[in-house]
Every structure is written in structure tokens, then in C-alpha cells.
mmCIF file of C-alpha atoms in Angstrom:
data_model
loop_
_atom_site.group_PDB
_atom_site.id
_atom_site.type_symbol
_atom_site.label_atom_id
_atom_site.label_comp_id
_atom_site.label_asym_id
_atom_site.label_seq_id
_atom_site.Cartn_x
_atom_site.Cartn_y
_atom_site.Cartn_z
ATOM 1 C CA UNK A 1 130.478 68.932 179.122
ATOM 2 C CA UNK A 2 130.126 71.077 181.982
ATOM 3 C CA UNK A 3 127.197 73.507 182.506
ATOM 4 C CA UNK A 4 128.821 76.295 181.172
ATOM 5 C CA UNK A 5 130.122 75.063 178.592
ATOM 6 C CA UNK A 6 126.613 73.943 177.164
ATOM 7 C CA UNK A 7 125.695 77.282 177.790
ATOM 8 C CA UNK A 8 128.394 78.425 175.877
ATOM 9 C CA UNK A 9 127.223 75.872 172.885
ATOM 10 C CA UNK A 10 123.728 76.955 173.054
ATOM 11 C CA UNK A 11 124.938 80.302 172.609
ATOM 12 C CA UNK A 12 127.029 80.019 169.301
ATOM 13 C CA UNK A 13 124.870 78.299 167.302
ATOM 14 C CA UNK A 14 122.354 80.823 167.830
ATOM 15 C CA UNK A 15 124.736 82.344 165.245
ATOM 16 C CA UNK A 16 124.656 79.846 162.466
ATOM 17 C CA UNK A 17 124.050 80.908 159.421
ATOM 18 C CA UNK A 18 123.622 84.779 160.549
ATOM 19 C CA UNK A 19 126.226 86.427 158.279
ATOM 20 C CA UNK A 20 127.426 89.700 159.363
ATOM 21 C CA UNK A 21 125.605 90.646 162.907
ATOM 22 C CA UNK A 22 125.481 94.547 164.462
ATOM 23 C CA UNK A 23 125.384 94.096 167.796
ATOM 24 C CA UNK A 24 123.231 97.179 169.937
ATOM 25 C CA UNK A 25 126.104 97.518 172.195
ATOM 26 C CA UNK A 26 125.518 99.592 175.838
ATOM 27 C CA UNK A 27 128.477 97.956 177.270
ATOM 28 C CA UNK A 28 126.591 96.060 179.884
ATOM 29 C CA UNK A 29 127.119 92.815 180.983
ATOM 30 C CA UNK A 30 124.112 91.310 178.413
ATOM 31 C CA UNK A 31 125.551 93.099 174.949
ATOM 32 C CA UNK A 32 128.987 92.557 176.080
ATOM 33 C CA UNK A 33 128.358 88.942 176.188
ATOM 34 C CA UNK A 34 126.555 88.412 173.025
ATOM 35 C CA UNK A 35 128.859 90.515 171.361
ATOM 36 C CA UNK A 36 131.763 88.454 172.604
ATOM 37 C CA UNK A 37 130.062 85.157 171.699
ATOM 38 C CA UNK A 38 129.431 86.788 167.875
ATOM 39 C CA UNK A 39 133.158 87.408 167.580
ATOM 40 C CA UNK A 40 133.702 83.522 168.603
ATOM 41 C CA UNK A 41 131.077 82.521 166.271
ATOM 42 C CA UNK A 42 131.584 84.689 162.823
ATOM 43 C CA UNK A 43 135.053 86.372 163.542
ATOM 44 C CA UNK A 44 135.717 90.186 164.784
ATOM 45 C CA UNK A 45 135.465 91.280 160.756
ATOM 46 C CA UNK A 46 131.856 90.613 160.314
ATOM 47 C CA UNK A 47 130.677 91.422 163.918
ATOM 48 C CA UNK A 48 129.994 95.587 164.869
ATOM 49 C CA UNK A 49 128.941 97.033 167.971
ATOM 50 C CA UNK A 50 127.030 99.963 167.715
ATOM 51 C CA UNK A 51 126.408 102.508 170.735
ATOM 52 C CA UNK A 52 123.545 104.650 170.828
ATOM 53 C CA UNK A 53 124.443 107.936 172.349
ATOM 54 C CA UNK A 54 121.964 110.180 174.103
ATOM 55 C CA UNK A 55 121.048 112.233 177.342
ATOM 56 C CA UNK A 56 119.747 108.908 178.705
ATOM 57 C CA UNK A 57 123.349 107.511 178.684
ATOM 58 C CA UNK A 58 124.997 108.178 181.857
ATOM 59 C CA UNK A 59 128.407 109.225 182.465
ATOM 60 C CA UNK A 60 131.276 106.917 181.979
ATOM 61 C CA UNK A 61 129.310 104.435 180.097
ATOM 62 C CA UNK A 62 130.585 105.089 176.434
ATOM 63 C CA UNK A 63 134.204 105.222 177.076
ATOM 64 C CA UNK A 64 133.920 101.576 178.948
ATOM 65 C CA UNK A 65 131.599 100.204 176.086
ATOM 66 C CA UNK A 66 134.022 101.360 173.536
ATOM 67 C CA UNK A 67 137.289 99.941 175.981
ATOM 68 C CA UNK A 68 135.207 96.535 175.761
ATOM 69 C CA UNK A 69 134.705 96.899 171.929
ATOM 70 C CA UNK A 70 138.509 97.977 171.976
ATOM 71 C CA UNK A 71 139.464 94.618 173.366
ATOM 72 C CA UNK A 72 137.376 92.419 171.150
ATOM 73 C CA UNK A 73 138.668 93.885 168.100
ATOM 74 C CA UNK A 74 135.733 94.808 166.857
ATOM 75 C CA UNK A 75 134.670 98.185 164.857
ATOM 76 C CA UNK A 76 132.372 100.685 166.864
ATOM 77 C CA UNK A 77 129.823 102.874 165.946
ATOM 78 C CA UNK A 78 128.596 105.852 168.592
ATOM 79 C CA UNK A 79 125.213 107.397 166.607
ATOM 80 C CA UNK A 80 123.370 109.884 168.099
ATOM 81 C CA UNK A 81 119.613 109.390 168.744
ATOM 82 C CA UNK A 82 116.961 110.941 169.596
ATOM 83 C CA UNK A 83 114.485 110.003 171.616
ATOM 84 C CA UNK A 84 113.068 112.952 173.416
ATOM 85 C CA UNK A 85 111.738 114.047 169.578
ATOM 86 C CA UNK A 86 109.309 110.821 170.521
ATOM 87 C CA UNK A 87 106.284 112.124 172.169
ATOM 88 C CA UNK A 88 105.613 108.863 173.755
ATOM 89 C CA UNK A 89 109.340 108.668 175.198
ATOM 90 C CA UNK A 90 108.769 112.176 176.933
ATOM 91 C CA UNK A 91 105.880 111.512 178.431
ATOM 92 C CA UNK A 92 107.234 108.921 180.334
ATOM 93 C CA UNK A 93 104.605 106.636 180.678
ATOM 94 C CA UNK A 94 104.788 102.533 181.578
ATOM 95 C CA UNK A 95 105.085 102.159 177.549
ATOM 96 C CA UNK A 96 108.179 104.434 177.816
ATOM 97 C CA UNK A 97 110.910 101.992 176.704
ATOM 98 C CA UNK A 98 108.759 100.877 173.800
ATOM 99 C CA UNK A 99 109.343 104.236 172.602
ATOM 100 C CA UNK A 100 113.040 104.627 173.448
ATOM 101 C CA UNK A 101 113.829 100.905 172.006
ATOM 102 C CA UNK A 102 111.710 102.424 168.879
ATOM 103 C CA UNK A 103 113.972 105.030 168.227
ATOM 104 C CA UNK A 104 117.010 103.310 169.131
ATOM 105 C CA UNK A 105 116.689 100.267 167.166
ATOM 106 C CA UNK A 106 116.193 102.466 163.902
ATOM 107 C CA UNK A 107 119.025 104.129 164.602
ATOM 108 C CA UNK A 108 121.042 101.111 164.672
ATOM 109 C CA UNK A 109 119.740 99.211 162.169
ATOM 110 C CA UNK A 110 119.735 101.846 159.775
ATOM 111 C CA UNK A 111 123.642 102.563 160.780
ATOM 112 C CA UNK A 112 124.634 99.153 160.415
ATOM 113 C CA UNK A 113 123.006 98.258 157.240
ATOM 114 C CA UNK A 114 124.605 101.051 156.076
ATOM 115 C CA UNK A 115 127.746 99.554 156.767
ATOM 116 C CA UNK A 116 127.053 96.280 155.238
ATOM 117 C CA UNK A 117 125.682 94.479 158.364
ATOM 118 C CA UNK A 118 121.994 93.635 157.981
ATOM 119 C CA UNK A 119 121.357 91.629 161.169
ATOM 120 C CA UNK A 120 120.988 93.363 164.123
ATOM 121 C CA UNK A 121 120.995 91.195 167.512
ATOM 122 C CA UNK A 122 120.063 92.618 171.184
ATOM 123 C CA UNK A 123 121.056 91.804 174.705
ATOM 124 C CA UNK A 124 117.623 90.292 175.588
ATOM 125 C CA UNK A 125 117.876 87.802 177.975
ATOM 126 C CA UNK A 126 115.438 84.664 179.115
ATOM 127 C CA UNK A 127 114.553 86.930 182.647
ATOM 128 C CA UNK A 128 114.377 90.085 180.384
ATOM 129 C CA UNK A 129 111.443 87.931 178.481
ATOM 130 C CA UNK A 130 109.803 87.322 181.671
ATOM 131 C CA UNK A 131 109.031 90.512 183.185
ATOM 132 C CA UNK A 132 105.918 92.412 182.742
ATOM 133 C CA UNK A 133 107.691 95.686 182.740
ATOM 134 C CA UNK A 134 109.840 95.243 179.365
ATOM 135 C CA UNK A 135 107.649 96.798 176.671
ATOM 136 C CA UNK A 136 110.943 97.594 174.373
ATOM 137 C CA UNK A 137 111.033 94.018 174.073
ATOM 138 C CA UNK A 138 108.092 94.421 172.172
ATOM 139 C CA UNK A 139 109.658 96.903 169.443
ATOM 140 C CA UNK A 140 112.371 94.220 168.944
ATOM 141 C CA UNK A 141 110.138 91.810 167.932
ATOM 142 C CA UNK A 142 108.646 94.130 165.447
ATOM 143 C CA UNK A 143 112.001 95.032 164.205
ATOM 144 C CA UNK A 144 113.079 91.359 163.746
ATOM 145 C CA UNK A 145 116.145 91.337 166.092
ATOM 146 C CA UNK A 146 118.042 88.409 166.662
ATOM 147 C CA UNK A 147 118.099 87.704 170.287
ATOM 148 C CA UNK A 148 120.798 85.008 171.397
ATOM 149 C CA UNK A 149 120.776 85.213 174.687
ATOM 150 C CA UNK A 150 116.814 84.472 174.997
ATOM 151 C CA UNK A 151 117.737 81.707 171.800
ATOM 152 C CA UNK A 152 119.998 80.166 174.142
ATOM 153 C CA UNK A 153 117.649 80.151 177.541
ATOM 154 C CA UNK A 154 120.141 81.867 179.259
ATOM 155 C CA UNK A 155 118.737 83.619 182.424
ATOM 156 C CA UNK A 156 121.444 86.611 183.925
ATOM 157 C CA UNK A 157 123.036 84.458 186.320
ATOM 158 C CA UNK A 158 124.010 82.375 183.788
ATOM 159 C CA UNK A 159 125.185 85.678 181.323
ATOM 160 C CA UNK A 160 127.212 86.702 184.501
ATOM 161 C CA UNK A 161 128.524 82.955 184.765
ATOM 162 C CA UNK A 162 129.596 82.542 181.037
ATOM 163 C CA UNK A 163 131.006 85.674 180.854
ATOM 164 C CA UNK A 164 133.504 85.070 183.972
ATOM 165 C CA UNK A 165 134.116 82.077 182.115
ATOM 166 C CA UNK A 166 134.917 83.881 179.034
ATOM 167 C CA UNK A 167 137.266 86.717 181.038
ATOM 168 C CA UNK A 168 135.075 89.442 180.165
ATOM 169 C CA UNK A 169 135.600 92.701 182.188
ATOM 170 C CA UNK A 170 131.610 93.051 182.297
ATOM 171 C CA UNK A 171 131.168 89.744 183.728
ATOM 172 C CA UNK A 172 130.232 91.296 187.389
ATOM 173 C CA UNK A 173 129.143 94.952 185.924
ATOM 174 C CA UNK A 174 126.125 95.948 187.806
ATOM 175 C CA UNK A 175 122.730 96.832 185.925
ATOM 176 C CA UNK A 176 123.087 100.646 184.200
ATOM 177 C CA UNK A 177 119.907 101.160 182.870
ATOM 178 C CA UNK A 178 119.070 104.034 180.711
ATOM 179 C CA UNK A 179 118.657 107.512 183.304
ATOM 180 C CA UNK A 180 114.987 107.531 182.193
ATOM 181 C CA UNK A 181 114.381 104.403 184.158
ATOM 182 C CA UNK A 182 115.364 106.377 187.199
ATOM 183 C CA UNK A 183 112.204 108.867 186.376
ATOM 184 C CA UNK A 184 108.774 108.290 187.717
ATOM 185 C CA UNK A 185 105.976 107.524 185.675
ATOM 186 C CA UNK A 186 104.596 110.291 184.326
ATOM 187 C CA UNK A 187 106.811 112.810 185.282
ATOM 188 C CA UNK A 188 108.029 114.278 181.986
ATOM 189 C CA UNK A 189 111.184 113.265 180.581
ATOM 190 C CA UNK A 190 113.638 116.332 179.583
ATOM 191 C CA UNK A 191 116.906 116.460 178.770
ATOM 192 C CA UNK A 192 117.545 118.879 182.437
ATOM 193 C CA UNK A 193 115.646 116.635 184.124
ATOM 194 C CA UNK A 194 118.056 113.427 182.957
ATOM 195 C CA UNK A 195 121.411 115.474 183.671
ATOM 196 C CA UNK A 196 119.998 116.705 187.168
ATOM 197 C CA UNK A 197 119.903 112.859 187.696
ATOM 198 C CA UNK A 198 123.260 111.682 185.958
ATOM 199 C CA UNK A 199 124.729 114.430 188.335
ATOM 200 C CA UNK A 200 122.916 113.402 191.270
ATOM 201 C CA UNK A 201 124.242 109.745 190.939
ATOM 202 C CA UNK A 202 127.734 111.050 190.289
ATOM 203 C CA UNK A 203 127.873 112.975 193.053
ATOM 204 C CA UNK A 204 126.185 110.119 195.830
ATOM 205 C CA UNK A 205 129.050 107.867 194.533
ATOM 206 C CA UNK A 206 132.077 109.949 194.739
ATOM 207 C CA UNK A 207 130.333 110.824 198.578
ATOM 208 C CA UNK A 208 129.603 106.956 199.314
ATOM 209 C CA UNK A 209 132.962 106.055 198.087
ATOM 210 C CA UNK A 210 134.769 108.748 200.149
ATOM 211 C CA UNK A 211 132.976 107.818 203.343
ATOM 212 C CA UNK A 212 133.959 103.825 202.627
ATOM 213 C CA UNK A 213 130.524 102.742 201.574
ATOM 214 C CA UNK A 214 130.130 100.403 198.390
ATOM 215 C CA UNK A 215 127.571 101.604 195.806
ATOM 216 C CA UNK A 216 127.562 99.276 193.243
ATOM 217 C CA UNK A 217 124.106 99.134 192.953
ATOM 218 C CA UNK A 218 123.327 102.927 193.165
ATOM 219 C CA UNK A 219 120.144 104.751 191.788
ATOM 220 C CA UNK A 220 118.839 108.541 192.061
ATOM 221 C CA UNK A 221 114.896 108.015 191.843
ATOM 222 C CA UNK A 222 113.399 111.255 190.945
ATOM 223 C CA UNK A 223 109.688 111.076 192.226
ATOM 224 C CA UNK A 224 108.864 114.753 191.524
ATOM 225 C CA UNK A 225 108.378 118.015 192.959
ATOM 226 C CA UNK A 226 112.583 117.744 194.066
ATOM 227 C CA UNK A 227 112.137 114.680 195.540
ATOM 228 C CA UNK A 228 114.533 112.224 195.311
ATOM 229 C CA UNK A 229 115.197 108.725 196.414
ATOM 230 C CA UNK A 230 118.459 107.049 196.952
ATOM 231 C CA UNK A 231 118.596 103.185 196.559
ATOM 232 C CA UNK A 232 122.080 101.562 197.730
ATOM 233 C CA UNK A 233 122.740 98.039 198.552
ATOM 234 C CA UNK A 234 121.076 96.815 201.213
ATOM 235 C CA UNK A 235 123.625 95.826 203.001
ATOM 236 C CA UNK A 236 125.119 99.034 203.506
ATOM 237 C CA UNK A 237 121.856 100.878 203.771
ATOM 238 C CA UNK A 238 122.337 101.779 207.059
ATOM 239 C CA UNK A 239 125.841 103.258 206.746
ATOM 240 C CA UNK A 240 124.032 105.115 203.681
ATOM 241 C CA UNK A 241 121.381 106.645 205.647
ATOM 242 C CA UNK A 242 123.430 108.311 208.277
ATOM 243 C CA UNK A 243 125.896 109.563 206.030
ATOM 244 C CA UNK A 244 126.680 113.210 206.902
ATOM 245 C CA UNK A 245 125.603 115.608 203.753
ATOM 246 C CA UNK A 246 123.753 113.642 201.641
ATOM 247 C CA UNK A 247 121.241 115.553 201.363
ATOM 248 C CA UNK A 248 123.820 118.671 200.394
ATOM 249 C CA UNK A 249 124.939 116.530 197.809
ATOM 250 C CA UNK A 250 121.787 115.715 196.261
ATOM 251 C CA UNK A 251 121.056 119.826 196.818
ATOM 252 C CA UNK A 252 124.253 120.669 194.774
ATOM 253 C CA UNK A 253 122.996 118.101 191.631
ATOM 254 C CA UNK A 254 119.453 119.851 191.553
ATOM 255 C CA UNK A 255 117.265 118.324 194.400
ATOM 256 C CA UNK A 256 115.371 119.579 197.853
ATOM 257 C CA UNK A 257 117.464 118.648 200.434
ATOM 258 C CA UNK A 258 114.975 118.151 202.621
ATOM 259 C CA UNK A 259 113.185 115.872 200.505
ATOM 260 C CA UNK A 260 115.402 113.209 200.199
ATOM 261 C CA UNK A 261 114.916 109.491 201.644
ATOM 262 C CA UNK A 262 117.411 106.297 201.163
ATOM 263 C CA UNK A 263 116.084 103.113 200.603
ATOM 264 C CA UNK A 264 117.428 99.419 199.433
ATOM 265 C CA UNK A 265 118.027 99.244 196.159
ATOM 266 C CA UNK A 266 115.797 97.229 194.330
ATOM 267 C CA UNK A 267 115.511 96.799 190.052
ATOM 268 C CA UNK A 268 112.029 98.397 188.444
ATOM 269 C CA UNK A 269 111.252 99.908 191.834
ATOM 270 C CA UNK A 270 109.424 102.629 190.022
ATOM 271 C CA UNK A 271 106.941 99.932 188.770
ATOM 272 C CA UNK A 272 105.309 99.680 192.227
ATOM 273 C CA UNK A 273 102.226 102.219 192.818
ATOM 274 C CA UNK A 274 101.746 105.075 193.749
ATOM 275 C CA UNK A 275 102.995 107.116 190.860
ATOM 276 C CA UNK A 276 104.256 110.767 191.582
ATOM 277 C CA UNK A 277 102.680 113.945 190.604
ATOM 278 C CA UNK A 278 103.699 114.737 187.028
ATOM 279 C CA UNK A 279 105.426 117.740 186.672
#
């Protein structure tokens, strides 16, 4: 048995005995897999994906979660939540996610019981588990979710691996955190503030792409006062920082031109010190 397919093994039998499973579905390359490896497991007809729509869910990202539940045949569930009525969630400090998960985890599993499913299983993976900055791991865990992937010791290489193996379109989908994760501690989270940055992002792609850059990896840090950072890959940083107009672009979305810097991109940036001004 190859590697992957012990992986693979490890993975399904996290499903034994589970029943009917909802999956909390953002169409990344985590929830896609465990959502793929439930259909394998208990059949399409007792697996659901459920999507939790807010302002923290950038652009594009429902209609290619719901082309990915499309194609496993499963049924798919878009509620709306709300987690800028959490105090906690707005005021965007390093518990933030705990607060978001909170409100997004009730959602679900109160959807999906509702619908006959009573497990709910996550996209938690075995380097999820590791980091220090995951507090909405935490409501999880007080929620009971299943969590296969971290059952099954699979790290994200090895999600990225066994989904290629699989054929699954998310297989090499880069991170898409929620657009709060793009806010700096303790700058307040508002529903403006999260479009200004869903609109910022939009627009540094379509520029990047125009001018032949890649931006895979692209973020739109907000760090306050109209500042903004731009994170691309660092191998095209350079092309990135002398593009002509970026800082129009990131004007037209919301932000001081003149305030703008470009940086490599680099996952939980916003953890490192020192933390902006709130505003």
C-alpha cells in the first residue's frame, strides 16, 4: 500500500459508524477533502455540505463551493450567519475566530440537525492543531465536531496530496481564509470595513493578472488608519512592487494611496507584533 493510499485508509474509517455527517463546507481544499472522503465512506445520500454565508466570505467563494458540492452529488445548504451580532467577533481581538467558529458552528449544526444529520465534521487538519493562533479550534471541541482530517494525522501537504489523488478540483486551491483574518488586531471588524477589503483584493488581482503577475497567494492586510499591505508570492514580489498604479487601485477599493507597502506573502502574518492603532 502506497503512502497515499494509507492516508486514504486512515481517512475513511474515521467515518465508521458516524451515520449521517454535515460537513461545514467553505470549499477549500480541507472541507472539500473530507467531504469527498464522507461521500466514499457513507454514500452522497447521508453526507451534506453546508456553507455559511456572511460578509467575511469573499467573492467567488460560494459559487465554487457549491460547483464542488455540485460534482459530488451531494445536497447544499448556504445559511446565513451572523457574526458581527458577536461582540467578541467585532472587536477583533487574537480570540476572534473563537467567536466567528462560535457562531458558525451553531448555525450549522442547528441547520443540519434540522435536516436529519446530527454529526457535524470540520476541515481541521493535524497543522491546523498545531498552531498557537487557531482559537476556533477550541469552539469545535466544545461543540463535539468530528474532525477526520486531524483523526487521520493528516498534515496539508498530505490533504493537498490525497486530494490530487482523488481528482479533486481543490486539490491545489490556495488558502482563502475568512476577510476578517486580513484585519489587524484590534481594529474593529464592520461589515464596510470587510467589503473595502474583498474589493481591494479583487481589484490587486484583476491588476496583477493584467500586468502577467501570478497572485495565487494574494492578501489585502488592512493595518488601520487606510493603510494597507499587499502580500503576493514571493517570487514575484518584485514584479509586484513596481507595478504601475497599485496604489490607484487600492485608492479606488477604499485605501490611502500613499499608504500602501507590498510585502511576501506569508499565512497569520497579522500574528506578529506590533498591532495597529484600533480604529
Amino acid at each position: 500500500m502506497s503512502d497515499v493510499e494509507a492516508d486514504a485508509q486512515r481517512l475513511l474509517e474515521q467515518f465508521d459508524g458516524r451515520g449521517r455527517v454535515a460537513v461545514a463546507f467553505s470549499g477549500g481544499a480541507d472541507s472539500a477533502l473530507v467531504l469527498a472522503a464522507a461521500v466514499r465512506a457513507l454514500g452522497a445520500a447521508d453526507v451534506l455540505a453546508v456553507t455559511a454565508v456572511s460578509e467575511s466570505l469573499a467573492s467567488g467563494e460560494l459559487e465554487r463551493a457549491a460547483d464542488v458540492a455540485a460534482g459530488l452529488r451531494v445536497a447544499h445548504l448556504t445559511p446565513r450567519t451572523r457574526e458581527l451580532e458577536r461582540a467578541g467577533y467585532r472587536a477583533n481581538g487574537p480570540d476572534r475566530c473563537y467567536f466567528c467558529k462560535s457562531e458558525v458552528l451553531d448555525a450549522i449544526g442547528a441547520i443540519a440537525a434540522g435536516s436529519g444529520f446530527p454529526q457535524v465534521a470540520t476541515g481541521t487538519n493535524a497543522d491546523d492543531a498545531a498552531d498557537p493562533f487557531r482559537p476556533g479550534i477550541r469552539a469545535g471541541s466544545e461543540r463535539g465536531v468530528l474532525t477526520p482530517l486531524l483523526g487521520a494525522g493528516l498534515t496539508k501537504p498530505q490533504v493537498r496530496r490525497l486530494s490530487r489523488h482523488w481528482s479533486l478540483p481543490t486539490w491545489d486551491k490556495p488558502a482563502t481564509p475568512c476577510l476578517a483574518s486580513r484585519v489587524a488586531y484590534g481594529l474593529r471588524i464592520s461589515g464596510p470595513r470587510l467589503a473595502r477589503v474583498d474589493r481591494a483584493e479583487a481589484a490587486v488581482r484583476a491588476a496583477l493578472g493584467a500586468a502577467g503577475v501570478e497572485g495565487a497567494d494574494l492578501r489585502v492586510r488592512d493595518l488601520g488608519g487606510g493603510r494597507a499591505r499587499v502580500e503576493v508570492p514571493a517570487g514575484v514580489l518584485g514584479e509586484a512592487a513596481v507595478l504601475a498604479g497599485l496604489g490607484d487601485v487600492l485608492a479606488s477599493a477604499g485605501f490611502d494611496a500613499a499608504a500602501v507597502e507590498v510585502a511576501a506573502f506569508r499565512s497569520g502574518a497579522l500574528n506578529d507584533p506590533p498591532a495597529a492603532t484600533p480604529r
